[in-house]
Structures are given as C-alpha cells and as structure tokens.
mmCIF file of C-alpha atoms and ligand atoms in Angstrom:
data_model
loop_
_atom_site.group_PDB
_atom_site.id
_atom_site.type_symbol
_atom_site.label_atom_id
_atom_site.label_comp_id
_atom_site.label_asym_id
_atom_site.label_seq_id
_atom_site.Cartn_x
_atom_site.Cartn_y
_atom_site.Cartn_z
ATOM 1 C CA UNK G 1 84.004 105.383 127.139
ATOM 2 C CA UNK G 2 82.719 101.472 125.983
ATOM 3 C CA UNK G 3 83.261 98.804 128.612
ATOM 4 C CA UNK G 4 86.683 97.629 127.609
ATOM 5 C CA UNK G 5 87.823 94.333 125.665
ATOM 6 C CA UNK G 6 90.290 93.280 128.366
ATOM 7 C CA UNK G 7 90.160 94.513 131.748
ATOM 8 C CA UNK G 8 93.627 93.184 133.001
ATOM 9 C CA UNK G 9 94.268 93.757 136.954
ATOM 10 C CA UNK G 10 97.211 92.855 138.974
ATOM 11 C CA UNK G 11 98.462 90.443 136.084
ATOM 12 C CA UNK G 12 101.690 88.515 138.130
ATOM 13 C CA UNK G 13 104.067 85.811 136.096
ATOM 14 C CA UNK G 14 106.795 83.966 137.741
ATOM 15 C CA UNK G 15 108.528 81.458 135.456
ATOM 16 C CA UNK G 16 109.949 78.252 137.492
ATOM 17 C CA UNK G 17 113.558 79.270 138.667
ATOM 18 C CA UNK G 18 113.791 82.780 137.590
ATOM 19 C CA UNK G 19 114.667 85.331 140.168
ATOM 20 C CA UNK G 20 112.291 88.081 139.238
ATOM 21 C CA UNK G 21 108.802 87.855 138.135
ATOM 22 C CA UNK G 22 108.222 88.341 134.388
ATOM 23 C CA UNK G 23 105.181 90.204 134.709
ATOM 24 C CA UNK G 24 104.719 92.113 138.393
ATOM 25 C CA UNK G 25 101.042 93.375 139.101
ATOM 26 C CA UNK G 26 99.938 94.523 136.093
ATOM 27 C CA UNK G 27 96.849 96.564 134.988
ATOM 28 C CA UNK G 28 95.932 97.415 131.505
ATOM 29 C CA UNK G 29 92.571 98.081 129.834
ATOM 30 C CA UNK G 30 92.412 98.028 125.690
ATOM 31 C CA UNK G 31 89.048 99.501 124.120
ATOM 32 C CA UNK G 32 87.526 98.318 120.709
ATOM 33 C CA UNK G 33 88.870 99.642 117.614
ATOM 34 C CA UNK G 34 91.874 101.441 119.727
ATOM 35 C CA UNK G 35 95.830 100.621 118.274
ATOM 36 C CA UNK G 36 97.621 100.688 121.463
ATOM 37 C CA UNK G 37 101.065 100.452 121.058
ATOM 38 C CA UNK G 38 103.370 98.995 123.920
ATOM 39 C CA UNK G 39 106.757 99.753 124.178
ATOM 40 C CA UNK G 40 109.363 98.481 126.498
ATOM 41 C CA UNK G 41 113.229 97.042 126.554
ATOM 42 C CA UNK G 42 114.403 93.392 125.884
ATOM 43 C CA UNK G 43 112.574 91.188 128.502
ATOM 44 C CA UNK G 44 110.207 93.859 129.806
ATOM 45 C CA UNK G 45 107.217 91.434 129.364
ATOM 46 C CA UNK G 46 105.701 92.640 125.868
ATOM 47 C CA UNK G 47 105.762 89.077 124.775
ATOM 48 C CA UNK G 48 104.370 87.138 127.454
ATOM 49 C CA UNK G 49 102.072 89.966 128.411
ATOM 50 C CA UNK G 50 100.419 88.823 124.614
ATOM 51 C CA UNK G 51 100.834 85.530 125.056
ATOM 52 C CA UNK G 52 98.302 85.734 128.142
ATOM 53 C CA UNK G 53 96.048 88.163 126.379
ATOM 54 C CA UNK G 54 95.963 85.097 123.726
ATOM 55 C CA UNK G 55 94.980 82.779 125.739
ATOM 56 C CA UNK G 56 98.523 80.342 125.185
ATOM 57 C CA UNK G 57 99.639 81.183 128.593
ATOM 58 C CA UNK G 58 97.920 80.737 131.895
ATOM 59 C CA UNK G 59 98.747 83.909 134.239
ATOM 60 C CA UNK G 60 100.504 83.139 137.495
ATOM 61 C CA UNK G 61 97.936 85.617 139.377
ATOM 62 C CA UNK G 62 95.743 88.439 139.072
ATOM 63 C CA UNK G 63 92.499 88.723 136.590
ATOM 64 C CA UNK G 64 92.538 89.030 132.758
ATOM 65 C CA UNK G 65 88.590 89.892 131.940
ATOM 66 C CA UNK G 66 87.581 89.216 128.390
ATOM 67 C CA UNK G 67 84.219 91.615 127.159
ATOM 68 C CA UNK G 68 83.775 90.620 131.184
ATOM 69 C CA UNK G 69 84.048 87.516 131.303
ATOM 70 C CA UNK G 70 87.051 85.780 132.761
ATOM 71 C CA UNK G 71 89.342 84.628 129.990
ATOM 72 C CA UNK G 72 90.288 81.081 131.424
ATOM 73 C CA UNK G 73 86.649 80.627 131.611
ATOM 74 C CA UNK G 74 85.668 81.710 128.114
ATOM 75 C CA UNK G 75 88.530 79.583 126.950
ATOM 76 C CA UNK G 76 87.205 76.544 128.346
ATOM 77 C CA UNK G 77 83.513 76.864 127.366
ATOM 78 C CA UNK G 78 83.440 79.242 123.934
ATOM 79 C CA UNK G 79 86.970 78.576 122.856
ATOM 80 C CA UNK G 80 86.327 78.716 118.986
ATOM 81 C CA UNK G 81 84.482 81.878 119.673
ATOM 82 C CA UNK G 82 87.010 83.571 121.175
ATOM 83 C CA UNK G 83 89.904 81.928 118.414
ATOM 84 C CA UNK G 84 87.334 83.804 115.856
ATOM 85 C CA UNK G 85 88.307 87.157 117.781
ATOM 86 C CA UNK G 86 91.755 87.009 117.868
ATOM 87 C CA UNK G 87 94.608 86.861 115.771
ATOM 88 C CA UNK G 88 98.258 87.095 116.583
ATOM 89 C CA UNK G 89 101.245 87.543 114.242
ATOM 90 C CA UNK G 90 104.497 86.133 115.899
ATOM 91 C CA UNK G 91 107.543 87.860 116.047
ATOM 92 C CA UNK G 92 108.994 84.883 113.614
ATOM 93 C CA UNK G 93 105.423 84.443 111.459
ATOM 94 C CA UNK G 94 107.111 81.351 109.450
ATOM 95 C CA UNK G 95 106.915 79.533 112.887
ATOM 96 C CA UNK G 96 102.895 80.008 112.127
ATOM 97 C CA UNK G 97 102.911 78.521 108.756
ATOM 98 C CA UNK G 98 100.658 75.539 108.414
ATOM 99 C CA UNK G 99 100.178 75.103 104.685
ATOM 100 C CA UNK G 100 101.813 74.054 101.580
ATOM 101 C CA UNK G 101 101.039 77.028 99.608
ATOM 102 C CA UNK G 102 99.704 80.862 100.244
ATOM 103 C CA UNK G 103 96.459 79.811 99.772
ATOM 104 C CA UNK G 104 96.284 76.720 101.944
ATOM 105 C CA UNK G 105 97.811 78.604 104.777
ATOM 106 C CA UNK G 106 95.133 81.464 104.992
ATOM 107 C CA UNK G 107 92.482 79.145 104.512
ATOM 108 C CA UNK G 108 93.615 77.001 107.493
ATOM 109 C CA UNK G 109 91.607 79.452 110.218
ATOM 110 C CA UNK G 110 88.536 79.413 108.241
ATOM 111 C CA UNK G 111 88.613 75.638 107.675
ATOM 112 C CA UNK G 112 89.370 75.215 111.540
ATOM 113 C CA UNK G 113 86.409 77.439 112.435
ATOM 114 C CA UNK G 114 84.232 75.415 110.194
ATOM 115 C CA UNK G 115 83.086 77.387 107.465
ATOM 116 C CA UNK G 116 81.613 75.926 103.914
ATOM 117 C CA UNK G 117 84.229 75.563 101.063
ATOM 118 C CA UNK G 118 82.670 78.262 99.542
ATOM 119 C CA UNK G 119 82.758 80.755 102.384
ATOM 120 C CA UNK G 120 86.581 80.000 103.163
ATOM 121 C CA UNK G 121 87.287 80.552 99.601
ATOM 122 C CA UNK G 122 85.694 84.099 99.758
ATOM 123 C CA UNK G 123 87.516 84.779 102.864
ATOM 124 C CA UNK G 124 90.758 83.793 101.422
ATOM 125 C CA UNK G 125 90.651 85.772 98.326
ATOM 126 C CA UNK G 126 89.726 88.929 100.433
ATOM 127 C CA UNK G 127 92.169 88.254 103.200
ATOM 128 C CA UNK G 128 94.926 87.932 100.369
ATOM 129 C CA UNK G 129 93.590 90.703 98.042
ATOM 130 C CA UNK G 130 93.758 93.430 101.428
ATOM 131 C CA UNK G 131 97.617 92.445 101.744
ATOM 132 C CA UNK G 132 98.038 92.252 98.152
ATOM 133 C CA UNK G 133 99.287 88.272 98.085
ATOM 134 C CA UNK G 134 97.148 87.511 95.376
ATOM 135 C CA UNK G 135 99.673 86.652 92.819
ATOM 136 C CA UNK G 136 101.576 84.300 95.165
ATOM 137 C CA UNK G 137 98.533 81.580 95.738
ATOM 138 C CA UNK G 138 100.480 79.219 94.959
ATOM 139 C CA UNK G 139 104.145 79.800 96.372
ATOM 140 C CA UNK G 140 105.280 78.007 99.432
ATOM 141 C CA UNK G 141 105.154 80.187 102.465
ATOM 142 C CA UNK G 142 109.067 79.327 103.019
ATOM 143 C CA UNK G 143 109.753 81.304 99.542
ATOM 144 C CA UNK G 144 108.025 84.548 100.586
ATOM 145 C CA UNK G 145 109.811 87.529 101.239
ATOM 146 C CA UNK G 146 109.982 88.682 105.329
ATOM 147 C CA UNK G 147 107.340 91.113 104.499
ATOM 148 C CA UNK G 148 105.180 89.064 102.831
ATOM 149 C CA UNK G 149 105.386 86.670 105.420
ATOM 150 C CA UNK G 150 103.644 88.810 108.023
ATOM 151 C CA UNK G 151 101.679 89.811 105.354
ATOM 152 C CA UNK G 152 100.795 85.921 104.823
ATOM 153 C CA UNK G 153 99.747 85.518 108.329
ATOM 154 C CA UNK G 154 97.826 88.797 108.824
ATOM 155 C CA UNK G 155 95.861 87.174 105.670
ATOM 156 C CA UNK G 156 94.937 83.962 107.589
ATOM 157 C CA UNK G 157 94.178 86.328 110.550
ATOM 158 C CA UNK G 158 91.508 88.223 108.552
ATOM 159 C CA UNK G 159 90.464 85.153 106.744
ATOM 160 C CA UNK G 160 89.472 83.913 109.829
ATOM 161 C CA UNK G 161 87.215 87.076 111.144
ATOM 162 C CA UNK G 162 89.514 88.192 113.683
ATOM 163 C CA UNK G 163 88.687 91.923 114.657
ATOM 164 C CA UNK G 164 91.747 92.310 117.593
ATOM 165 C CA UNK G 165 95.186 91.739 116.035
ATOM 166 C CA UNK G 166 97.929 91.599 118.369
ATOM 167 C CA UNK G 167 101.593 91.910 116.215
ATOM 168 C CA UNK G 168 104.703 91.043 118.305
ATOM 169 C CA UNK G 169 108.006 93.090 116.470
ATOM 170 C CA UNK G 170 105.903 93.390 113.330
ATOM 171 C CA UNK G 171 109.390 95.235 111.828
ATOM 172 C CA UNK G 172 111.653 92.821 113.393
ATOM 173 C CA UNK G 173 114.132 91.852 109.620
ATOM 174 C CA UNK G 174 112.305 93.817 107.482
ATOM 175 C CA UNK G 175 114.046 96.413 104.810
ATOM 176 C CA UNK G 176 112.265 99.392 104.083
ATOM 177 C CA UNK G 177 110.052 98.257 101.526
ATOM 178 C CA UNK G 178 109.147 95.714 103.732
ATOM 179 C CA UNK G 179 107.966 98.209 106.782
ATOM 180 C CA UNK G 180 106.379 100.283 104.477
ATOM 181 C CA UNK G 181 104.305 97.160 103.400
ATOM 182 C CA UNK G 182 103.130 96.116 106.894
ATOM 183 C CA UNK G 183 102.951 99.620 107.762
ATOM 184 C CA UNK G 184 100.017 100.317 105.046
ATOM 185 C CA UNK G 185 98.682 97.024 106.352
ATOM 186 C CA UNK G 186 98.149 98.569 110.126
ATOM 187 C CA UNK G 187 97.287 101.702 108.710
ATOM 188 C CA UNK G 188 94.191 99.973 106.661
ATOM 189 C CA UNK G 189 93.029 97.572 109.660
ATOM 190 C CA UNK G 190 93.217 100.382 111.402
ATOM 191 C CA UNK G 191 91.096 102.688 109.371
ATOM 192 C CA UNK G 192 88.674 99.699 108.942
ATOM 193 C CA UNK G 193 88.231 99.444 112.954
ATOM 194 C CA UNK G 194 89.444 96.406 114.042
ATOM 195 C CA UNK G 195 91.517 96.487 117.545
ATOM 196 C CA UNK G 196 95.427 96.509 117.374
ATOM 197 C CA UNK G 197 97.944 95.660 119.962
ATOM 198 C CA UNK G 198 102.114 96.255 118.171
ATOM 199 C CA UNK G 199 104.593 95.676 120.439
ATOM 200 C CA UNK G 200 107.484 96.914 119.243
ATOM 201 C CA UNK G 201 111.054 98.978 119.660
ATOM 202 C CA UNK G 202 110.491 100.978 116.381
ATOM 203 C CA UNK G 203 108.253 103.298 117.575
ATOM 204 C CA UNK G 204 109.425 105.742 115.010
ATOM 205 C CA UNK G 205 107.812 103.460 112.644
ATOM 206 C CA UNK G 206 104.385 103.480 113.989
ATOM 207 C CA UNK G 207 103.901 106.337 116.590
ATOM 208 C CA UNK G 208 102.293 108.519 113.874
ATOM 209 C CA UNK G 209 99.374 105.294 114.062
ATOM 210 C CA UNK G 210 98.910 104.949 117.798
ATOM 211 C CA UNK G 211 96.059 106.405 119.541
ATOM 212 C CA UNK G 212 98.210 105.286 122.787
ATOM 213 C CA UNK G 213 101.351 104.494 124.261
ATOM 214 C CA UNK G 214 102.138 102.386 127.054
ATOM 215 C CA UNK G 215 105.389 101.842 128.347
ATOM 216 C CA UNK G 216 106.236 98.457 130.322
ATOM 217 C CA UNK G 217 109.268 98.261 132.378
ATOM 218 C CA UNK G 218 110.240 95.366 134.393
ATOM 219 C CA UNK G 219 106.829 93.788 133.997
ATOM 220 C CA UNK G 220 105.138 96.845 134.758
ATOM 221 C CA UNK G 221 103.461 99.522 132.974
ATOM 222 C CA UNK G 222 105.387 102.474 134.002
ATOM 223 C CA UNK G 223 103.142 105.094 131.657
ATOM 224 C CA UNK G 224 100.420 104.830 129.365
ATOM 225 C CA UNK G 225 98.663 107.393 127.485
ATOM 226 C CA UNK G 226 98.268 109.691 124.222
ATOM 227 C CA UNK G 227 102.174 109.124 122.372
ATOM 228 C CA UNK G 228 103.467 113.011 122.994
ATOM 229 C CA UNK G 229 102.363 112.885 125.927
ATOM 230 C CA UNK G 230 103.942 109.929 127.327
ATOM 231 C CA UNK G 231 107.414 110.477 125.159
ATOM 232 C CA UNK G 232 107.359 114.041 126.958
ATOM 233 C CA UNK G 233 107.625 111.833 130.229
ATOM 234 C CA UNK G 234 109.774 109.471 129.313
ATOM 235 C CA UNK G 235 112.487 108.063 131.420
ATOM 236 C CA UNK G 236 115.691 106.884 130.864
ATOM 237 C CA UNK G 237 115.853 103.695 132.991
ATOM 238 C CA UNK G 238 112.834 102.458 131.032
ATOM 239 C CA UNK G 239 115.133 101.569 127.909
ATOM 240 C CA UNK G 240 112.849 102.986 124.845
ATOM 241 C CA UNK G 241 113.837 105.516 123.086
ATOM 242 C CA UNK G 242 112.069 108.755 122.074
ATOM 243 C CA UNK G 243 111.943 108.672 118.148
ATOM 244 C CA UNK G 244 111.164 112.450 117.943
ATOM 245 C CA UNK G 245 114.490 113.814 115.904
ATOM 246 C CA UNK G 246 115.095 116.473 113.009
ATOM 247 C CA UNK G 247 118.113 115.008 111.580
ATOM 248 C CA UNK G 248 119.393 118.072 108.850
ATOM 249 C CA UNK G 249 122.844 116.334 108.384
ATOM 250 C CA UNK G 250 124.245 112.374 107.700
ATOM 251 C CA UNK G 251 126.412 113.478 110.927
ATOM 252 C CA UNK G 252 123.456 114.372 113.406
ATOM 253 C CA UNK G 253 121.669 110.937 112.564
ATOM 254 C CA UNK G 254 123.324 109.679 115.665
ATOM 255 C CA UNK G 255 121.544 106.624 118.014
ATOM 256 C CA UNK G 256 124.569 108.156 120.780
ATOM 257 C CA UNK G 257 123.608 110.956 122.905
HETATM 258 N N1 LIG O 1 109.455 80.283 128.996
HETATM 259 C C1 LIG O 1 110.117 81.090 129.823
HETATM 260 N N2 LIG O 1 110.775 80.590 130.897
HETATM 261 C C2 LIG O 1 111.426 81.400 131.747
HETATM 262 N N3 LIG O 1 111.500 82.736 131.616
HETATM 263 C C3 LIG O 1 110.863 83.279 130.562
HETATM 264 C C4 LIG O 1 110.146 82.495 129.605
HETATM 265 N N4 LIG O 1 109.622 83.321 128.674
HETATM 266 C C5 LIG O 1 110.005 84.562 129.027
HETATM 267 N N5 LIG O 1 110.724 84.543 130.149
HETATM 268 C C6 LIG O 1 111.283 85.716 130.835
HETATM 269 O O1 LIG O 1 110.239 86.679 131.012
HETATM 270 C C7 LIG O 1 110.741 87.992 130.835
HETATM 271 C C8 LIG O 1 109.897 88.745 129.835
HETATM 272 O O2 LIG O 1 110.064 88.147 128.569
HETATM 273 P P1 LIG O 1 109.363 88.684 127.257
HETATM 274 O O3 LIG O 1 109.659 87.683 126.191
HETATM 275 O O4 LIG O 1 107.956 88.987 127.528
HETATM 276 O O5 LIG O 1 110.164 90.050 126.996
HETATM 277 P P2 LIG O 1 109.958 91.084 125.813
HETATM 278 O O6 LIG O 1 109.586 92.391 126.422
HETATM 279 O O7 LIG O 1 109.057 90.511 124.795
HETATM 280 O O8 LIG O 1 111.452 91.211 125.262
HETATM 281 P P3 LIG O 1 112.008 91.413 123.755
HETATM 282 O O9 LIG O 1 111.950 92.878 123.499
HETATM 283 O O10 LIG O 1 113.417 90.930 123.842
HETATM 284 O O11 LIG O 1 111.160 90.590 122.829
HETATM 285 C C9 LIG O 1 112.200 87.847 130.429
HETATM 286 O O12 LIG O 1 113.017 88.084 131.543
HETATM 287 C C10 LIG O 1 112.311 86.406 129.980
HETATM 288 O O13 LIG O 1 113.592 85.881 130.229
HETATM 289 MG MG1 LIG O 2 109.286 89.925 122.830
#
C-alpha cells in the first residue's frame, strides 16, 4: 500500500477539568483516495479526533504525521499549503458561512489562497455546478435549505482545491431529499478520488460508500476495517448500531431489540 496521508500514533487529549481523557492513545492511518468512515457514540471523540486532523486543535500527546511530516510543523511553515488540502464541513455548516451570497461564500477559499479573479471565478462555477447550486448565486447562505447548506460549503471546499474532505454528521437535520443530495455528493467525490473522512451515526446511510469502518469508543479505536467485517464484530458497549435489517412489515421496523 502508498505511504499514508496521516500516520496518527498514540493521539492523547485531556480537556482542562474533565475526568477522562477525550481522546486515549490513539492510532489511525487514512490512505489517499480511501472514504473511511468512523463511527462511534455521543462523545466518543469523532469530533475532536477531526478537529486535530485539521489542524484547529493542538493534540495533548502523541504524533499526528502529515504525508510525513509532523503536522504542527507543516502548520507553522506551509500553512496555506496544507489549508489548500483540506476541507472540513461542520456538523452546523451555517457556522462556516462567510459571504453575503452563494457565490461570495465559495469564492472566499480561493480568494484566501490567492488566486486571480479569473481563476476563482472558474473554480466557483465548477465547485457550484458539481453540487448543483448554480441557480442560487445569488441567495444568502441563511435562506438555503439544510441540504444545500452542506452542499454550499462542500462548494467552497472544492473551490478551493481541497482533495481530503473530512464531513462531521453530514446527515445531521436533513429530510430525505436532503441525504439523498449529499449522499450523491460523497458518492461523486468519491468516484473522482479525492480522500473522505464522514463521521457519522447513520451508517445505514453511507456504509454501502465506505471502503472502511472504524469504530471509536471512549477515545479509542476499538475496530477498524472492511464495513461487514467490522459490523460482524461489533459490540454492544461500543454504542453504534449495526444498520444491516430486512424490514418486510411497518411492525418489524423497530430501533428496540
Ligand atoms: N472544548 C471542550 N472542553 C472540554 N471537553 C470537551 C471539549 N470538546 C469536547 N470535549 C469532550 O470530549 C469528548 C469527545 O467529544 P467529541 O465532540 O469528539 O465527541 P463526538 O464523538 O463527536 O460526539 P457526538 O456524536 O455527540 O458528536 C466528550 O466527552 C466531550 O465532552
Ligand atoms: Mg461530534
């Protein structure tokens, strides 16, 4: 296999006060062009394990390796480069809106990085034209739909070049229109190559995507592997549920065991 993108070891985080440590020793590699899924109850870690990978968090210990090179490092001496890598949608994406209008707001990463009027235009009108905003240039972010507002900020992601997309609860509020929307988003980054990272609950939504599974627990990864084969393991004191069900009747579509 390629050298991975991260090499994360022994990752620790202790947050002033708290009793337990957040994230607990840690190891993780993710591989170009993969869409690792991580799965894991309420305060397992998901979040703050991406908020390290992103570089918005410093780790309290352990190593977080970035195509080799230590990520506090490359942070401090290529940070643009590395901002041109990565993209993150947040679990609340209109807490990422910059700009008065669609348009604005997906150019904002391409501006940032630098590039000519004329190149951010190009990348705006093809990061908007893959998640189909097009027609809303103009609206205010606030007015979008929840669905088009991850949409919105998966545009300014690919506006700005980003090939690793990390999406925190990309189903969090959304109806079923709106999951199938960011659903055939994933499913085209994905077929295009660029590295994905969902955590989410909802696996039933995107297992049939994932080329792997990991499952954290406590702030450790407690399994990680190919989907069936980690569901087929699964544990009950890890909190996630296995989504594999043949519901024939309303009455077996049951969440109770
Ligand atoms: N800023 C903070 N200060 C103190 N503790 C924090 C802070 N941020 C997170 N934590 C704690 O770290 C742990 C992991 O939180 P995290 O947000 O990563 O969980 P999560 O797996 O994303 O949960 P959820 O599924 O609810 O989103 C939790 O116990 C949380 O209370
Ligand atoms: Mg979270």
């Amino acid at each position: 296999m390629d050298n991975p993108l991260f090499t994360v070891r022994g990752l620790y985080k202790i947050f002033p006060g708290a009793n337990n440590a957040a994230l607990e020793g840690l190891d993780l590699d993710l591989y170009e062009g993969e869409c690792l899924l991580v799965a894991g109850s309420n305060g397992s870690g998901k979040t703050i394990l991406m908020r390290i990978l992103a570089g918005l968090l410093s780790p309290g210990g352990g190593t977080v390796l970035f195509r080799g090179e230590h990520l506090e490092k490359k942070l401090k001496s290529k940070h643009g480069e590395f901002r041109r890598e990565l993209g993150i949608v947040f679990q609340d994406p209109e807490t990422q809106f910059v700009g008065e209008t669609v348009e604005e707001d997906a150019a904002f990463g391409p501006v940032n990085l630098g590039l000519s009027a004329a190149k951010t235009a190009e990348r705006v009108q093809e990061g908007l034209e893959k998640t189909g905003l097009g027609g809303k240039r103009t609206c205010p972010p606030r007015h979008l739909s929840g669905g088009e507002k991850r949409r919105l900020a998966v545009a300014g992601i690919l506006a700005s070049g980003c090939g690793i997309i990390i999406m925190d609860e990309p189903f969090a509020n959304l109806d079923w229109p709106g999951v199938v929307q960011v659903l055939t988003i994933i499913r085209d980054l994905k077929q295009e190559g660029k590295t994905l990272v969902i955590l989410t609950h909802e696996l039933e939504k995107v297992l049939a995507l994932a080329d792997r599974l990991v499952i954290l627990h406590r702030g450790r990864i407690r399994d990680t592997g190919k989907p069936e084969e980690v569901l087929n393991r699964l544990r009950p004191e890890y909190g996630v549920r296995d989504p594999r069900q043949s519901y024939i009747s309303a009455k077996d579509c049951s969440w109770l065991s």
